[in-house]
Short mmCIF file of C-alpha atoms in Angstrom, two decimals:
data_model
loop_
_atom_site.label_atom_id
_atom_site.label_comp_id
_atom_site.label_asym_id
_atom_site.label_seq_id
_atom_site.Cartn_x
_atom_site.Cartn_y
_atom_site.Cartn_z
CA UNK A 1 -14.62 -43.47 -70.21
CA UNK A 2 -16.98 -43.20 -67.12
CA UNK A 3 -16.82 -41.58 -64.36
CA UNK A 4 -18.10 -41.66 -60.91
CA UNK A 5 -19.28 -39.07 -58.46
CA UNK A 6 -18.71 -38.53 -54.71
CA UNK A 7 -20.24 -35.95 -53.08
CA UNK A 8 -17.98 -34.47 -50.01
CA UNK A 9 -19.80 -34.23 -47.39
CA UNK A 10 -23.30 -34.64 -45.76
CA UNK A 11 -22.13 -32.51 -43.19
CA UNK A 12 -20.90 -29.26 -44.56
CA UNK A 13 -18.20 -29.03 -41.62
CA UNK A 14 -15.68 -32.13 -42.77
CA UNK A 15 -12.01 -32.04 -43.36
CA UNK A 16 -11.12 -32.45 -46.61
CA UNK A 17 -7.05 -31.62 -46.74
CA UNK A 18 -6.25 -35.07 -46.14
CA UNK A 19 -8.45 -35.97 -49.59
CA UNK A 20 -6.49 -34.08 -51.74
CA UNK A 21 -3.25 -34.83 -50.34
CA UNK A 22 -3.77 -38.00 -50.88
CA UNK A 23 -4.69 -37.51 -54.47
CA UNK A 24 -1.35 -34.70 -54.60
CA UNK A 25 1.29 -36.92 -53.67
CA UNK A 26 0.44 -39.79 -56.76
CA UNK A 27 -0.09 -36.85 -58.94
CA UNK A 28 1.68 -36.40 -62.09
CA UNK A 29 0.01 -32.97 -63.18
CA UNK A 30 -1.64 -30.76 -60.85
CA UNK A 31 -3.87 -27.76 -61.67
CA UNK A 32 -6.17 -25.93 -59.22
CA UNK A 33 -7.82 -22.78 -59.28
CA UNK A 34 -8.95 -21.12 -56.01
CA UNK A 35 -11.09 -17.78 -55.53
CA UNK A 36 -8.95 -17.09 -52.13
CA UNK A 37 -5.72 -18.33 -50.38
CA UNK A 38 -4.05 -18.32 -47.15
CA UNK A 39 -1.00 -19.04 -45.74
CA UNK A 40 -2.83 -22.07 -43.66
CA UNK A 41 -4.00 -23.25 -46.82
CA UNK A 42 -0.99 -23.52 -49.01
CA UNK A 43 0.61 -25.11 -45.78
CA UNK A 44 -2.66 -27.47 -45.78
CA UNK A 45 -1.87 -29.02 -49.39
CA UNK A 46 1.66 -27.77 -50.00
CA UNK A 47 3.33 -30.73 -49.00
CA UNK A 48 3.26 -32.82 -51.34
CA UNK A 49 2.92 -29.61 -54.10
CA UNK A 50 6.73 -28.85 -52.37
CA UNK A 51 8.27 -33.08 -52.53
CA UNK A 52 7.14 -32.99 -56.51
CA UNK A 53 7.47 -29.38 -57.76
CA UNK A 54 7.42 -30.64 -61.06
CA UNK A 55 3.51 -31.97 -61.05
CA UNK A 56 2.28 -28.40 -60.26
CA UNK A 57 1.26 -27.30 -63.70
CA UNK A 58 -1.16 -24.21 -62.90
CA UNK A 59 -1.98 -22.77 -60.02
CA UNK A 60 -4.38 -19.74 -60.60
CA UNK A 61 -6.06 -17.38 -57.06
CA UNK A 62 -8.23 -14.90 -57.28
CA UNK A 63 -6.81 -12.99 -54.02
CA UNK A 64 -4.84 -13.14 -51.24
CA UNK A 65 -3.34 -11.43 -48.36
CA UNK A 66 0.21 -10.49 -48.26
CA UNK A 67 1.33 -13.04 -45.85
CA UNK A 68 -0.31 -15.19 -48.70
CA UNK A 69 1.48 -13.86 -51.20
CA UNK A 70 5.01 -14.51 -49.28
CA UNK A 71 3.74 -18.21 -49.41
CA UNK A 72 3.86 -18.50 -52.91
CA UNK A 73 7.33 -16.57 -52.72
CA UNK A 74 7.88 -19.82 -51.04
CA UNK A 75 6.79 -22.06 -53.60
CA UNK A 76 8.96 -20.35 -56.05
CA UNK A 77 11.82 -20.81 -53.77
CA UNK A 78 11.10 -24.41 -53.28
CA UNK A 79 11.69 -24.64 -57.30
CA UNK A 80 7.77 -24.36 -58.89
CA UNK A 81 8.42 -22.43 -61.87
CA UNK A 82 7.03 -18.51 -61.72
CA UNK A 83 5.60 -19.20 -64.96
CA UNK A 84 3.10 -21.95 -62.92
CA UNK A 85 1.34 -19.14 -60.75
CA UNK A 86 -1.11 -16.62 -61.75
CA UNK A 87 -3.46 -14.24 -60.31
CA UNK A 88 -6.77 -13.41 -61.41
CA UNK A 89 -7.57 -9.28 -60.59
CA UNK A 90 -11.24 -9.96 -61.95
CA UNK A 91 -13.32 -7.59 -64.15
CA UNK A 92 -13.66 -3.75 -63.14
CA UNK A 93 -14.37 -0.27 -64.23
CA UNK A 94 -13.66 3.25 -64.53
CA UNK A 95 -16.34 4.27 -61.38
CA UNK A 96 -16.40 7.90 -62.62
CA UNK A 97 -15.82 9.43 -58.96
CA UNK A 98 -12.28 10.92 -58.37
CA UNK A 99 -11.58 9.50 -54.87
CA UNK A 100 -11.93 6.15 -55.96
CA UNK A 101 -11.73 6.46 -59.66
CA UNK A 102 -12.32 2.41 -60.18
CA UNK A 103 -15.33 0.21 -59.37
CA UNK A 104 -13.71 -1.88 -55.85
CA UNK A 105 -15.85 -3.87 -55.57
CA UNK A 106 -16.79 -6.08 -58.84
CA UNK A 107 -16.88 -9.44 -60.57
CA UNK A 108 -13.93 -12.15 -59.19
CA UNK A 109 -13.20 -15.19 -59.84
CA UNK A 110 -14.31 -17.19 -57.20
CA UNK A 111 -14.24 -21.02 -58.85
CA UNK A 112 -12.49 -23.60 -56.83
CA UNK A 113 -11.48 -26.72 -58.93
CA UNK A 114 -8.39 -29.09 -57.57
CA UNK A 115 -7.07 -31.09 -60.90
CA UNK A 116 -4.86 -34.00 -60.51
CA UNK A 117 -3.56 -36.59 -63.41
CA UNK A 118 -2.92 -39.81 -62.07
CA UNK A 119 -1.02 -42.58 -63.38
CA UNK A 120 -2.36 -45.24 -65.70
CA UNK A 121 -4.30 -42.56 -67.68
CA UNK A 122 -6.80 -41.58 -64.21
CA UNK A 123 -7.35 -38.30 -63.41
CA UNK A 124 -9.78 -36.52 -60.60
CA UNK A 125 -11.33 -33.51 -59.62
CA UNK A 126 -12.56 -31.88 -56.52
CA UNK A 127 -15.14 -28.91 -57.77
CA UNK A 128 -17.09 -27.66 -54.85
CA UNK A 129 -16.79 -24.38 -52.56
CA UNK A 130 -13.47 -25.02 -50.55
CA UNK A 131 -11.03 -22.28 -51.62
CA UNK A 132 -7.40 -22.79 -50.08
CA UNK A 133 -7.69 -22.01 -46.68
CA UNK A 134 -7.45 -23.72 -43.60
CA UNK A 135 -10.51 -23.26 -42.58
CA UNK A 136 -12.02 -24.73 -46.03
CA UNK A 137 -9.45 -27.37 -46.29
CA UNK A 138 -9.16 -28.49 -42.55
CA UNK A 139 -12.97 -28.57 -41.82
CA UNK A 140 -14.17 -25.25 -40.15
CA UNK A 141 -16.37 -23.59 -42.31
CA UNK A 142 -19.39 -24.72 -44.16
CA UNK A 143 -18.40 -25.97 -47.21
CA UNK A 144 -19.95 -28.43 -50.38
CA UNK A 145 -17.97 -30.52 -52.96
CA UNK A 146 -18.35 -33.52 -55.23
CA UNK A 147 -15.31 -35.17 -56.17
CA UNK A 148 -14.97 -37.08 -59.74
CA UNK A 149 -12.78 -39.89 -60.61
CA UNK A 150 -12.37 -41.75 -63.96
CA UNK A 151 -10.70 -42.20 -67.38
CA UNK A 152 -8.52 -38.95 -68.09
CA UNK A 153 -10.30 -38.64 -71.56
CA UNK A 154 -13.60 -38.82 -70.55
CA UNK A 155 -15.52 -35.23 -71.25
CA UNK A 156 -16.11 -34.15 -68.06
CA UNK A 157 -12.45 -33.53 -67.41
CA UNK A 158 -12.29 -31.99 -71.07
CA UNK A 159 -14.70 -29.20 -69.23
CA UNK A 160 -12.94 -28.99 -66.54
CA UNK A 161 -9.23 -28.26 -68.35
CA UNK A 162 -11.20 -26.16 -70.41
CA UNK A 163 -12.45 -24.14 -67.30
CA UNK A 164 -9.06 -23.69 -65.96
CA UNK A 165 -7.54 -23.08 -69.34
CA UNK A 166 -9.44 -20.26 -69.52
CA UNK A 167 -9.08 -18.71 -66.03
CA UNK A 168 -5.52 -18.93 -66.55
CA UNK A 169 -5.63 -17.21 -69.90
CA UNK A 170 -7.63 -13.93 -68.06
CA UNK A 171 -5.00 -14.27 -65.07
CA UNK A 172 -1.92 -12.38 -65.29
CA UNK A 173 1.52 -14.04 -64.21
CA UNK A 174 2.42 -14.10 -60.51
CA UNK A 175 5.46 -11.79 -59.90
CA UNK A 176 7.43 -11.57 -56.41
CA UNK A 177 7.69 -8.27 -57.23
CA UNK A 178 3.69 -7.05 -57.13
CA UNK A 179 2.79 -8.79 -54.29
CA UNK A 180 1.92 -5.43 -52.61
CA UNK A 181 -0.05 -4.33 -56.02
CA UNK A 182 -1.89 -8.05 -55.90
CA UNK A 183 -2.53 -7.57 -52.17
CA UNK A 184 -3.30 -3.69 -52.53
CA UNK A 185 -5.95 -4.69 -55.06
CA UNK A 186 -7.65 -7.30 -52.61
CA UNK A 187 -7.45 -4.77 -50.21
CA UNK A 188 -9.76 -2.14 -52.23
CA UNK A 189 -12.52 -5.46 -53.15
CA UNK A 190 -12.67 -5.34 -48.85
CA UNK A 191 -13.01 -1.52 -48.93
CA UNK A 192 -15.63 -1.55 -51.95
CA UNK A 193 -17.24 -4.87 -49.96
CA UNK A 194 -17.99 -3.07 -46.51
CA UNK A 195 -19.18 0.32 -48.23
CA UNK A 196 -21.91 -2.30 -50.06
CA UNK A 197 -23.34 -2.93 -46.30
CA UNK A 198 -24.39 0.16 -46.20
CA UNK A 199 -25.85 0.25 -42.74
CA UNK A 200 -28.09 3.03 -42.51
CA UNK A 201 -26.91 5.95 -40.18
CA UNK A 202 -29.92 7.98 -41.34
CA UNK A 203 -32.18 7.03 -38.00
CA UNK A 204 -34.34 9.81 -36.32
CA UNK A 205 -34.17 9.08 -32.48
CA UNK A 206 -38.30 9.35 -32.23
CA UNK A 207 -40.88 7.87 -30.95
CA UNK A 208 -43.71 6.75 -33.37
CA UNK A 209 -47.23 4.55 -32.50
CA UNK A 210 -48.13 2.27 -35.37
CA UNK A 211 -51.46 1.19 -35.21
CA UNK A 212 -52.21 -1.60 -37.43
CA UNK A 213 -56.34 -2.26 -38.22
CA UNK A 214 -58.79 -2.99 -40.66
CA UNK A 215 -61.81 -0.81 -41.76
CA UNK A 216 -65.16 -1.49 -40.58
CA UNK A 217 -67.70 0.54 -41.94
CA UNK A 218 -67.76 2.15 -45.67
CA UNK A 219 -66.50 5.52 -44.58
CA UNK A 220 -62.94 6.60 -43.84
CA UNK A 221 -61.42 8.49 -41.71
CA UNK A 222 -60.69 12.36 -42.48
CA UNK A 223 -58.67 15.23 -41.03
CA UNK A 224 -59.89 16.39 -37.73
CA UNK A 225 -60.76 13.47 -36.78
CA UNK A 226 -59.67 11.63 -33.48
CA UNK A 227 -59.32 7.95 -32.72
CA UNK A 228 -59.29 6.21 -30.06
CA UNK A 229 -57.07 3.07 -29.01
CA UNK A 230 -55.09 1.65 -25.95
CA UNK A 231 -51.24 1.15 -25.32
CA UNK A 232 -49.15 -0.61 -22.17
CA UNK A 233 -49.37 1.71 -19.17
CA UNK A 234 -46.05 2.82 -18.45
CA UNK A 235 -45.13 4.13 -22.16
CA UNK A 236 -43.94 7.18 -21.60
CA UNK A 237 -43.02 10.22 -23.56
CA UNK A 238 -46.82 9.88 -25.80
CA UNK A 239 -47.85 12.98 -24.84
CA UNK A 240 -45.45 15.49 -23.78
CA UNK A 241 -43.73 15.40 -26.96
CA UNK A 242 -47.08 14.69 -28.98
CA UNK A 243 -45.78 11.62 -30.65
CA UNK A 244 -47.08 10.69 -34.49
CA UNK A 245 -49.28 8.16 -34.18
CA UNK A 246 -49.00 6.05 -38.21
CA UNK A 247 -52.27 4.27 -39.03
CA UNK A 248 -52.16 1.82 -41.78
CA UNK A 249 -55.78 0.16 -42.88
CA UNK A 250 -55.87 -3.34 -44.50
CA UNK A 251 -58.47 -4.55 -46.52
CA UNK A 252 -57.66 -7.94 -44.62
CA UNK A 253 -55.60 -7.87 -41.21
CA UNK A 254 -52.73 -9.23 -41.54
CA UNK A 255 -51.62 -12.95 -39.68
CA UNK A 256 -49.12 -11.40 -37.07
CA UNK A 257 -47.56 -7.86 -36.38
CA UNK A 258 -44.29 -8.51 -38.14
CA UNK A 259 -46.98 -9.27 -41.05
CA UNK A 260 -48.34 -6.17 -40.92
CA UNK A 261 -44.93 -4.43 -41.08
CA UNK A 262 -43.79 -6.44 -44.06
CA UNK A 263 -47.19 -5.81 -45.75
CA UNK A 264 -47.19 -1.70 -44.86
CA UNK A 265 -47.06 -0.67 -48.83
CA UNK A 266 -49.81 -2.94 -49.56
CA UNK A 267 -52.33 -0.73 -47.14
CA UNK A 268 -55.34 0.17 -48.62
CA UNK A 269 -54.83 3.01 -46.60
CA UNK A 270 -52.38 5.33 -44.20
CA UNK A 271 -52.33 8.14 -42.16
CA UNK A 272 -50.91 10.36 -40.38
CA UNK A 273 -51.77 11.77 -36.68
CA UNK A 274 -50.88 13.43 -33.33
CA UNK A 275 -51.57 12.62 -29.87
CA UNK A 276 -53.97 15.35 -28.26
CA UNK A 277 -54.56 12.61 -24.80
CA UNK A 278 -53.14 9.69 -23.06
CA UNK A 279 -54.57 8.73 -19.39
CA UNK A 280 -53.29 6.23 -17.54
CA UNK A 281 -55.39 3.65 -15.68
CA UNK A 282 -59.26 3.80 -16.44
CA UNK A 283 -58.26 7.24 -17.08
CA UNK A 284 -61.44 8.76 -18.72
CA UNK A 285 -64.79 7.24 -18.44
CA UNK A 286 -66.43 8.84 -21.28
CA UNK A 287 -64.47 10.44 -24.45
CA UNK A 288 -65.36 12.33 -27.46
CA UNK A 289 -63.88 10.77 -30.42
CA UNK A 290 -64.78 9.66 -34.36
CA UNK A 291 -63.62 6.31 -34.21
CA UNK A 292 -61.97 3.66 -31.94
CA UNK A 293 -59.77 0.64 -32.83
CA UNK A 294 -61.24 -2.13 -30.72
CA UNK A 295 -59.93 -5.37 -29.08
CA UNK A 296 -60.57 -7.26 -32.82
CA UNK A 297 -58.18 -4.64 -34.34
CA UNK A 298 -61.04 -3.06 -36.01
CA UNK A 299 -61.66 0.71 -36.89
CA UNK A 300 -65.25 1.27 -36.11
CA UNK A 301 -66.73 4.70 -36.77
CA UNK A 302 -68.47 6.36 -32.83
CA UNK A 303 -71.98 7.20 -34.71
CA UNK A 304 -72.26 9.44 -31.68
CA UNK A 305 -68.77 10.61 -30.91
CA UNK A 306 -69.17 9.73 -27.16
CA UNK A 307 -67.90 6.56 -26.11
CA UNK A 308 -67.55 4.87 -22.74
CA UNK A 309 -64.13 3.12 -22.44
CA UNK A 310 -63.78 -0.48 -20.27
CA UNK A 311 -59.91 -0.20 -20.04
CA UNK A 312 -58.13 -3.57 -19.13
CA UNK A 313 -55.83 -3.28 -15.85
CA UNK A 314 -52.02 -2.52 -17.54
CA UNK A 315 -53.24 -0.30 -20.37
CA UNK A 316 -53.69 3.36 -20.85
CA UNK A 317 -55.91 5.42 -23.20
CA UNK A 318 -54.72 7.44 -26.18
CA UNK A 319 -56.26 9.69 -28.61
CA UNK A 320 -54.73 11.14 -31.88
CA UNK A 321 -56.14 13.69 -34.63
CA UNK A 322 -55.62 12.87 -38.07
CA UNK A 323 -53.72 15.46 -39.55
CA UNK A 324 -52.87 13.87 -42.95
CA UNK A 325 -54.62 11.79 -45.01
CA UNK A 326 -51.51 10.57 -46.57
CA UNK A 327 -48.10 8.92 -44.52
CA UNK A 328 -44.52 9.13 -46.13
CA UNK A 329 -42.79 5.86 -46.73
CA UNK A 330 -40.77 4.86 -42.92
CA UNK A 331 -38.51 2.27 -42.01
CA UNK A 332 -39.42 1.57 -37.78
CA UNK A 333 -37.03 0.05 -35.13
CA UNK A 334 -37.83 -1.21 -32.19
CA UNK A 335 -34.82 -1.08 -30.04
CA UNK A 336 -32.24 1.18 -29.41
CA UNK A 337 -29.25 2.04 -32.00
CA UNK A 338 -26.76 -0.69 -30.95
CA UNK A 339 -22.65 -0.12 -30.45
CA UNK A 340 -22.22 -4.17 -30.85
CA UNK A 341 -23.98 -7.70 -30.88
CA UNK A 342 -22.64 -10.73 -29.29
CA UNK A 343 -23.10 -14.21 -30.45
CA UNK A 344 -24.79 -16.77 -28.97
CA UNK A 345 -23.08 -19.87 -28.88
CA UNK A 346 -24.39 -23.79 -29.10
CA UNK A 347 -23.50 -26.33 -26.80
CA UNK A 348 -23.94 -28.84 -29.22
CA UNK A 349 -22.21 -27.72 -32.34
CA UNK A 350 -18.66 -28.12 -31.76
CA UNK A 351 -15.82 -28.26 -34.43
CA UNK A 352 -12.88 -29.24 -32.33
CA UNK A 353 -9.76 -29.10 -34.56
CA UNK A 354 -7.21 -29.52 -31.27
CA UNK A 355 -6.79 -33.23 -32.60
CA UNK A 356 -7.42 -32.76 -36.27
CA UNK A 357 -5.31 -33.54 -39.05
CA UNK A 358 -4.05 -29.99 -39.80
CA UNK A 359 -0.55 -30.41 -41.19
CA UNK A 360 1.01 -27.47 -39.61
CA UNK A 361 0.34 -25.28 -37.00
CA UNK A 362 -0.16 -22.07 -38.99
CA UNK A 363 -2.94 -23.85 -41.04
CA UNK A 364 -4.69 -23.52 -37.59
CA UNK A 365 -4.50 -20.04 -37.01
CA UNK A 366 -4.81 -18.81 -40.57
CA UNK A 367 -2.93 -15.86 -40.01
CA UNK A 368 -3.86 -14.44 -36.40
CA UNK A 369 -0.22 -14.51 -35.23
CA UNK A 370 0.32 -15.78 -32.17
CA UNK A 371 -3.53 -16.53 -31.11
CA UNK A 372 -4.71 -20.15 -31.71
CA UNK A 373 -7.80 -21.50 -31.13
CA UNK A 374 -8.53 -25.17 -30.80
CA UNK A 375 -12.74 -25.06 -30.23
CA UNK A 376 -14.93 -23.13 -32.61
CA UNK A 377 -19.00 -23.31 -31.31
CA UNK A 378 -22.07 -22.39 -33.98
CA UNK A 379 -23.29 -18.86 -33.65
CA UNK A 380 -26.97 -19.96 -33.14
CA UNK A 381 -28.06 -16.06 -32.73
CA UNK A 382 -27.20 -12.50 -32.10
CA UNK A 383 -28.17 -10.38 -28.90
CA UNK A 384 -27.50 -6.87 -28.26
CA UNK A 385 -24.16 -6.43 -26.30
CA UNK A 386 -23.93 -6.51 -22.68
CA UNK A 387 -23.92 -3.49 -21.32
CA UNK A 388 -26.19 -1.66 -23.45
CA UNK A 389 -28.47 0.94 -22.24
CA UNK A 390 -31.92 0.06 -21.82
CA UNK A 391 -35.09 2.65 -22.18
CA UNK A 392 -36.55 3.78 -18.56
CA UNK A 393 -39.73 2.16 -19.80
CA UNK A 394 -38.14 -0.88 -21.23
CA UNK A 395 -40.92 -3.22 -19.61
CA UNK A 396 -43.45 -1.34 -20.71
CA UNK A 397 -42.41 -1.30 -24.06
CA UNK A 398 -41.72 -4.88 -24.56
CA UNK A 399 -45.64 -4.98 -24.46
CA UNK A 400 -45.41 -3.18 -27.67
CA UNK A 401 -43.24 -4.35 -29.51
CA UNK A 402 -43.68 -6.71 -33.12
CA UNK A 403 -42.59 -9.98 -31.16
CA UNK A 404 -45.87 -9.19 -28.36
CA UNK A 405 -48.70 -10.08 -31.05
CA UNK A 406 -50.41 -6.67 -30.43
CA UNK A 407 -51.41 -4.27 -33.44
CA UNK A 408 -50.61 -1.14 -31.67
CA UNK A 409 -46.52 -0.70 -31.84
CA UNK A 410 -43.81 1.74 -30.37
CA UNK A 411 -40.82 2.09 -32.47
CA UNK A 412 -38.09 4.30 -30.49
CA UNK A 413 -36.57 4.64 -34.18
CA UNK A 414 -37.77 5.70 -37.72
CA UNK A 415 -36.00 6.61 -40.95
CA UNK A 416 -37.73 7.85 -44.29
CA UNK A 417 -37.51 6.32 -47.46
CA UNK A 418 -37.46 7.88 -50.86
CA UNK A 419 -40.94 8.59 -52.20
CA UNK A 420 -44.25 8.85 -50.44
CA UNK A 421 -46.99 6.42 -49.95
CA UNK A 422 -50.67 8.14 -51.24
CA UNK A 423 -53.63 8.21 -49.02
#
């Protein structure tokens, strides 16, 4: 009673409707479960489900669409018993809020298992990630599967009818008549879905320095006292609106900028302070300040307070006054609050389905009425939509940013977290 394993595919993008078809129309009992179904799907595989009504012995989805719905309608029509199809609503619970008074979004099934007896006591299964969909099915998205073939008896399609067996015992029967209750019920997983997002809309529009540096010396820094350090020339806004300057100390720098960011809480030390003086240029030629952060990243104590800046051609000198000894806990951005991104698209990854084996043309739009597209490209990255508004300093600033391996930062955005970080 052996079995033997195929694993479908190397590539995650390959068709795999023409598979089970194949296995569907010498089927003698059919039983598939599927966390989500379209109308391209059931067109995908309903074939030979529709020339032998008869072999379709379960057929159990965790949601659908309307339109999806109206396909099984069609099933039913075509003479599969109603007592065949079920629909699995998940698990849920009271939420304790009177606008929405149950938990949307929660636990579904999501298993997608395509059972087939064949004759001469063979039987296989497809177990993988494809629900039914076109875009599963026909070879669009990303998707994983093994398929197993053997002896009907042997035990690993015992587990498997015993996994279906018991989805279809915590489904409830399909009825033509709650389609709109099935499809309402999808419809509230979305809603409780996108509020899970939870895109922050909490941003202060502000500009904030983050200067990133390592003690050196045994003493710290304390109120009152001013530091010294260098940005881009062209930054503007630092004074006139005497920007916060946040200064985190590590015990050991950090690799990279982004490093630094990631690593904020572990700081042996943060502060707060204020710009009191930015001059472009060489600006001044001798300063009064307590420490400066030199070109090593370093905080190093000014044993006399006077010290005679060298300032590189393209940067400009700042000082800030540490007026906390202690930071709250901030989340920085870098660029501006964004409408929109637009993908970037591959030349090399190309699923072109124009020629595929689809069986219908609805399979290939999946339910985007009229609209049918033939060439789908990888989405190698995102970039902020065209169109959006740059800063007036937006050259300067690039200078500053995580990506430009400096330690000194300007975020344009900043929004507070829960708590706050000790000095």
């Amino acid at each position: 009673m052996s079995v033997t394993t195929t694993v479908l595919f190397q590539r995650p993008q390959q068709e795999i409707a023409t598979l089970i078809r194949d296995r569907l129309s010498r089927s003698v009992a059919t039983r598939i479960v599927t966390g989500f179904a379209t109308p391209g799907g059931l067109a995908e595989i309903g074939g030979p489900i529709l020339a032998n009504t008869g072999s379709l012995e379960t057929f159990v989805i965790g949601a659908s669409t309307y339109p999806g719905f109206l396909a099984l309608d069609n099933l039913l029509a075509a003479g599969v018993p109603m007592d065949r199809l079920h629909v699995h609503l998940g698990f849920s619970a009271p939420s304790g809020t009177p606008k929405n008074p149950v938990v949307r979004y929660h636990p579904m099934l999501h298993s997608k298992v395509y059972y087939m007896e064949l004759p001469a006591s063979r039987a296989c299964a497809f177990i993988g990630s494809h629900n039914v969909t076109a875009f599963a099915l026909g070879g669009s998205n990303g998707e994983a599967a093994v398929l197993i073939e053997g002896d009907v008896h042997a035990p690993e399609f015992a587990a498997v009818r015993g996994h279906i067996n018991e989805a279809e015992r915590q489904a409830t029967p399909y009825s033509p008549t709650m389609k709109e209750g099935f499809s309402w019920w999808f419809k509230e997983y979305v809603e409780g879905l996108k509020a899970e997002i939870r895109m922050p809309t909490d941003w202060a529009i502000v500009r904030t320095i983050l200067a990133f540096s390592h003690i050196q010396g045994g003493r710290l820094p304390k109120t009152g006292d001013t530091i010294y350090f260098e940005i881009p020339a062209g930054i503007e806004e630092i004074e006139s609106l005497k920007t916060e300057v946040h200064l985190f100390l590590y015990d050991t720098m950090p690799a990279d900028p982004i490093s630094a960011i990631n690593a904020i809480s572990s700081a042996s030390r943060r502060y707060t302070c204020q710009t009191i003086g930015v001059e472009n240029g060489q600006g001044n030629r001798e300063v009064s300040v307590d420490w400066i952060i030199d070109g090593s990243w370093a905080l190093t104590p000014v044993p006399s307070t006077t010290f005679r800046p060298s300032t590189p051609a393209g940067m400009q000198q700042v000082r800030a006054q540490v007026v906390d000894t202690s930071l709250p806990s901030y989340e920085y951005a870098f660029e501006r609050e964004r409408t929109g991104w637009d993908p970037v698209y591959s030349e090399v990854d190309i699923i072109d389905v124009s020629d595929s084996s689809l069986s219908d043309d609805v399979a290939r739009r999946e339910a985007r009425g009229d609209r049918k597209i033939n060439t789908w490209r990888l989405v190698t990255s995102l970039e902020p939509r065209s169109g959006s508004q740059l800063e007036a300093d937006q050259t300067a600033l690039d200078r500053a940013i995580p990506e430009s391996g400096a330690f000194i930062l300007v975020s344009l955005r900043r929004r507070r977290f829960s708590g706050k970080q000790g000095g």
